[in-house]
mmCIF file of C-alpha atoms in Angstrom:
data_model
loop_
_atom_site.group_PDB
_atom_site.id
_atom_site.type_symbol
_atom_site.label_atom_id
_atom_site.label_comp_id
_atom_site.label_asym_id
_atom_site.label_seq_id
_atom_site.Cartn_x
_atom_site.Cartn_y
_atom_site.Cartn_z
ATOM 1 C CA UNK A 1476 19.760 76.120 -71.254
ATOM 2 C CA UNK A 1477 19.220 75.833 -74.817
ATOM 3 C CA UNK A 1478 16.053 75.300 -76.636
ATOM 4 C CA UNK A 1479 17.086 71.107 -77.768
ATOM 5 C CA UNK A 1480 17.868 70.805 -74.203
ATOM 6 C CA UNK A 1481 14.233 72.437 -72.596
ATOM 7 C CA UNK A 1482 12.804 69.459 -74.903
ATOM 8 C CA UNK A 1483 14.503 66.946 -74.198
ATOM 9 C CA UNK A 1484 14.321 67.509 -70.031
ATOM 10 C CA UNK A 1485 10.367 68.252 -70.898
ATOM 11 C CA UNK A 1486 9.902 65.007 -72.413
ATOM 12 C CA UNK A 1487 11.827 63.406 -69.770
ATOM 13 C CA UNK A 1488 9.672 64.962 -67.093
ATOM 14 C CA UNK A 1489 6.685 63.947 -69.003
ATOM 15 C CA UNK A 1490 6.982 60.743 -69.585
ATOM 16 C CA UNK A 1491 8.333 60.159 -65.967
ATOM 17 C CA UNK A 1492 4.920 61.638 -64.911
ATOM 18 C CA UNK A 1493 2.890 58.916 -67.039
ATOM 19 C CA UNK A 1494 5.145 55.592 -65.502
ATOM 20 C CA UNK A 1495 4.004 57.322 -62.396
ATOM 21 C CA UNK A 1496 0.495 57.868 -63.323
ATOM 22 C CA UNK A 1497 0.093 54.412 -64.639
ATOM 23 C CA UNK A 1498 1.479 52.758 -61.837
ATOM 24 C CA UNK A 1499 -0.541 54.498 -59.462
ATOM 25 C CA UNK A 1500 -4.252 52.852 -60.152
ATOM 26 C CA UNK A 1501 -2.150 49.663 -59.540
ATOM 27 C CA UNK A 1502 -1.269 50.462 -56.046
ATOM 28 C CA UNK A 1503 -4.437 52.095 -55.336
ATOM 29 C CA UNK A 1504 -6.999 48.961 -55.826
ATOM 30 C CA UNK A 1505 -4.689 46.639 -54.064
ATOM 31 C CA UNK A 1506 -2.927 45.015 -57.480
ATOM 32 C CA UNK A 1507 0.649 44.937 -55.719
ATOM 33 C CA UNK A 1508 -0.373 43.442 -52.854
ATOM 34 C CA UNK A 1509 -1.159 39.982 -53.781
ATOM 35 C CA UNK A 1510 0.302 38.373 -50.582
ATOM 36 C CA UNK A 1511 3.530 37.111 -52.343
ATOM 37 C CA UNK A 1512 1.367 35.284 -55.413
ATOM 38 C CA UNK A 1513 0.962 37.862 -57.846
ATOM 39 C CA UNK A 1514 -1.914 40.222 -58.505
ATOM 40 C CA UNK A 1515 -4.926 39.942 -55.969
ATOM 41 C CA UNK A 1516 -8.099 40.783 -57.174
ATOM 42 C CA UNK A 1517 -9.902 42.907 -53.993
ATOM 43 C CA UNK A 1518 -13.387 42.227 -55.244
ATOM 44 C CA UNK A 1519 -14.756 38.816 -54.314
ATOM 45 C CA UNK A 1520 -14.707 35.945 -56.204
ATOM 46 C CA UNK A 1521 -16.445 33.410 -54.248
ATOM 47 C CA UNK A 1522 -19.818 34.002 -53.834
ATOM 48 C CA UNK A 1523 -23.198 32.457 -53.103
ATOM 49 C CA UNK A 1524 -25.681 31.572 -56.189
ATOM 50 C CA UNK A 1525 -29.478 30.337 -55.603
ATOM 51 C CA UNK A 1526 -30.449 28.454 -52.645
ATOM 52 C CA UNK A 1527 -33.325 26.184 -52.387
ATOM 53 C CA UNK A 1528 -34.270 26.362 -48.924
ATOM 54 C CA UNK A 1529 -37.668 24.575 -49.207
ATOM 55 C CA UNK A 1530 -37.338 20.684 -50.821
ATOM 56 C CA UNK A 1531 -39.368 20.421 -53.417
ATOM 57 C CA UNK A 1532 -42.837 18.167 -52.103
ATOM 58 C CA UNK A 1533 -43.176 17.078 -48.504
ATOM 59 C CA UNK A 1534 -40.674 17.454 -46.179
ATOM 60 C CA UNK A 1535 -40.629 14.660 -44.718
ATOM 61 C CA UNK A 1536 -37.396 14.146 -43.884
ATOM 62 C CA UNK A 1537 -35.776 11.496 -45.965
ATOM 63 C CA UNK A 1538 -32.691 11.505 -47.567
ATOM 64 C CA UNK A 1539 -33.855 12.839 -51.155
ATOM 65 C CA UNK A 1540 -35.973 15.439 -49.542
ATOM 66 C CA UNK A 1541 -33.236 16.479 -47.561
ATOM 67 C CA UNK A 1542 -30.962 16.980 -50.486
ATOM 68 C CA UNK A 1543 -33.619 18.750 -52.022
ATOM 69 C CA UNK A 1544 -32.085 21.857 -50.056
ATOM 70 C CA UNK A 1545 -29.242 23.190 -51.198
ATOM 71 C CA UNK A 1546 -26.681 26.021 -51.509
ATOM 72 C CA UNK A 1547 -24.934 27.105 -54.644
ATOM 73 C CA UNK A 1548 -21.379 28.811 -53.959
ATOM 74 C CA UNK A 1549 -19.765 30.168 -57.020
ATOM 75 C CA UNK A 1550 -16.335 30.966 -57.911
ATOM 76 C CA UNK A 1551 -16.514 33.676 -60.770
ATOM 77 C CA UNK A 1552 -12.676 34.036 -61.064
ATOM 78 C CA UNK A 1553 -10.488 32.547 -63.078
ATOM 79 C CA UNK A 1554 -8.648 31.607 -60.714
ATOM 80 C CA UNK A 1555 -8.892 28.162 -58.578
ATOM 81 C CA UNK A 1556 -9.694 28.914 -55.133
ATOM 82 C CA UNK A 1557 -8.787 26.938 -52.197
ATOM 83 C CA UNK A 1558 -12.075 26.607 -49.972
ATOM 84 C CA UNK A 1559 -10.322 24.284 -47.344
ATOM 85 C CA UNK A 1560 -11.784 25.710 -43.881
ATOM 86 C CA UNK A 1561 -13.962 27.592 -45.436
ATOM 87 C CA UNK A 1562 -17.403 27.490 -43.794
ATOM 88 C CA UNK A 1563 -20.932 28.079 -44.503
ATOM 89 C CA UNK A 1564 -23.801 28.760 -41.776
ATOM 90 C CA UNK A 1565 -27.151 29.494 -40.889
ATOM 91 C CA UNK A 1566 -28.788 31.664 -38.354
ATOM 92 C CA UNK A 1567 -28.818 28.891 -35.785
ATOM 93 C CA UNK A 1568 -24.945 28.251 -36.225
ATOM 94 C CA UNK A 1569 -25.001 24.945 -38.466
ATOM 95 C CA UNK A 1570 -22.518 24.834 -40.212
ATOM 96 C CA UNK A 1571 -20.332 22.883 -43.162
ATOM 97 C CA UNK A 1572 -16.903 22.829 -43.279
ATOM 98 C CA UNK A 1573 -15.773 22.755 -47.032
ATOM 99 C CA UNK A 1574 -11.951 20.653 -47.985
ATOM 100 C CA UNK A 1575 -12.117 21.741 -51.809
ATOM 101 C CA UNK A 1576 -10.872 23.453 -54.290
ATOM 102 C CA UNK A 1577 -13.195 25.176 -56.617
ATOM 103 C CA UNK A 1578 -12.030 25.875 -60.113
ATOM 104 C CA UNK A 1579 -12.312 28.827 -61.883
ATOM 105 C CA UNK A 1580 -16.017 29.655 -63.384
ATOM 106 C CA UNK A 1581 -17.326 26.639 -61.829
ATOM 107 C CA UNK A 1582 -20.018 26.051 -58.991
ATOM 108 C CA UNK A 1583 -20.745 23.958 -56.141
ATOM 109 C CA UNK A 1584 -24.020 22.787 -54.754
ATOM 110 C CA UNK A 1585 -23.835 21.629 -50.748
ATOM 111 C CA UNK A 1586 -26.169 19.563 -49.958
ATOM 112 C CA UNK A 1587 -28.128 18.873 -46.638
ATOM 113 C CA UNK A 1588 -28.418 15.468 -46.556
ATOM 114 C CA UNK A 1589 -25.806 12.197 -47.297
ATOM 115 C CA UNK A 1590 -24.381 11.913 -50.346
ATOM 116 C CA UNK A 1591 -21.008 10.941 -51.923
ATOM 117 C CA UNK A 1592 -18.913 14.601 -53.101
ATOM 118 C CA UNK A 1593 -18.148 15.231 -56.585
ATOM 119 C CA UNK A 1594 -16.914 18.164 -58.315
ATOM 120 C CA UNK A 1595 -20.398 19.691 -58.199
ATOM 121 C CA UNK A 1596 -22.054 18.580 -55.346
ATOM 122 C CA UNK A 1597 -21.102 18.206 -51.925
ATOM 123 C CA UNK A 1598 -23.118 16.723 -49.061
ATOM 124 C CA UNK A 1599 -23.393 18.022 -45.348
ATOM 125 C CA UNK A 1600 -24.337 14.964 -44.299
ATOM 126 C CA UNK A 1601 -26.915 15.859 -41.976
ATOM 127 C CA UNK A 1602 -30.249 14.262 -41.178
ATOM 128 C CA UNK A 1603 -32.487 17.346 -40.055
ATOM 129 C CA UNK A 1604 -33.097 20.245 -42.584
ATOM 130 C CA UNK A 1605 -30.991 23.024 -41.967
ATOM 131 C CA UNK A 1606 -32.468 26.037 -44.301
ATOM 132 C CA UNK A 1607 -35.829 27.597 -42.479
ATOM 133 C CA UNK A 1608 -38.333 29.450 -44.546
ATOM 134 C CA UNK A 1609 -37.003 32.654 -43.099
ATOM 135 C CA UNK A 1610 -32.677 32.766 -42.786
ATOM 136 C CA UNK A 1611 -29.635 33.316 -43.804
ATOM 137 C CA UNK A 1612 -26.901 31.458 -45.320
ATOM 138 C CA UNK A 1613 -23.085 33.015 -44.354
ATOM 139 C CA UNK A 1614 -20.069 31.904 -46.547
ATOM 140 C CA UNK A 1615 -17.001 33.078 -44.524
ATOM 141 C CA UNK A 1616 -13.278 32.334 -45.188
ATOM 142 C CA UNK A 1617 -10.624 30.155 -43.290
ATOM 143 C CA UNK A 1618 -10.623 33.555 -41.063
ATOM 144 C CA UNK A 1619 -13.498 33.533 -40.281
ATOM 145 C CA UNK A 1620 -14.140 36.893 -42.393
ATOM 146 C CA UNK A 1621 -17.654 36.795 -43.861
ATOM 147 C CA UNK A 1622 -17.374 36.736 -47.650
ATOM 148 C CA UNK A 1623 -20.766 36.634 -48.673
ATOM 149 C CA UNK A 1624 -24.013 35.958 -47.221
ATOM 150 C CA UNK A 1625 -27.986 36.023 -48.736
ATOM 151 C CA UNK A 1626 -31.480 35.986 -46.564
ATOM 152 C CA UNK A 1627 -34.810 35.495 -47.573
ATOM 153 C CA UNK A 1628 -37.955 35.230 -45.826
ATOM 154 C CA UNK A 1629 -38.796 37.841 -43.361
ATOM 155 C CA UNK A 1630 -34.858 39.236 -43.292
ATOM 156 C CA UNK A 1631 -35.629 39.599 -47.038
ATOM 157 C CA UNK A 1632 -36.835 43.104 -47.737
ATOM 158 C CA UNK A 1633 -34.746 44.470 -44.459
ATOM 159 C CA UNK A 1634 -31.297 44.645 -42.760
ATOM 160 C CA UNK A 1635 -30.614 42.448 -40.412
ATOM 161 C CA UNK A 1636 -29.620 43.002 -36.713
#
């Protein structure tokens, strides 16, 4: 084999080599696999933001004081997100059933009590408080797969069971 030729099959090798290098990280995090719409992003997008479990002044159980809890659930994609049938919970199983999409870099506060929805807010409609002084809130998916979830009160400085 001449000398031109060595090069020429090197180079070819090599740069074979770096397609298949560079394509590699692709496959590895899950970019390829983006269920038939594009790339898919494995690390969460939807999470949950601050919660005010405790209305501010006295609970005592109207309508403002029950929308003084609330749950902020973040989308820190760029992406819309469909949270149809999503859900979010507490310890004792109460849960809201979201039918919304949440744009890209945008947040959504869920109320306890009545309210109208808007972009930003959404209400759960209930008429007892639903976030204890010691609990959890769960965010799962229209799965069911948990996608987030933050305690506080005695849970807070421990794992849970």
């Amino acid at each position: 084999m001449s000398r031109n030729a060595r090069r020429i099959t090197a180079a070819v090798l090599a740069s074979g080599a770096l397609v298949a290098a560079a394509a590699l990280p692709a496959v590895a995090d899950g970019h390829g696999h983006g269920h038939g719409r594009g790339h898919h992003d494995p690390r969460p997008t939807v999470v949950l933001g601050k919660i005010q479990y405790d209305s501010p002044g006295r609970d005592n159980g109207s309508n403002r004081s029950l929308n003084g809890e609330w749950v902020t659930v973040t989308n820190t994609g760029r992406q819309t997100v469909n949270l149809r049938n999503w859900t979010l919970s507490d310890e004792s199983h109460r849960t809201y059933k979201f039918d919304l999409r949440l744009p890209g870099r945008s947040s959504v506060r869920v109320h306890t009590g009545v309210g109208r929805d808007t972009r930003h807010d959404v209400y759960q409609d209930r008429h007892n408080y639903v976030w204890d002084n010691s609990d959890t809130a769960t965010l799962r998916d229209a799965r069911g797969h948990k996608v987030d979830s933050k305690s506080w009160g005695r849970h807070h400085h421990g794992p849970r069971r």
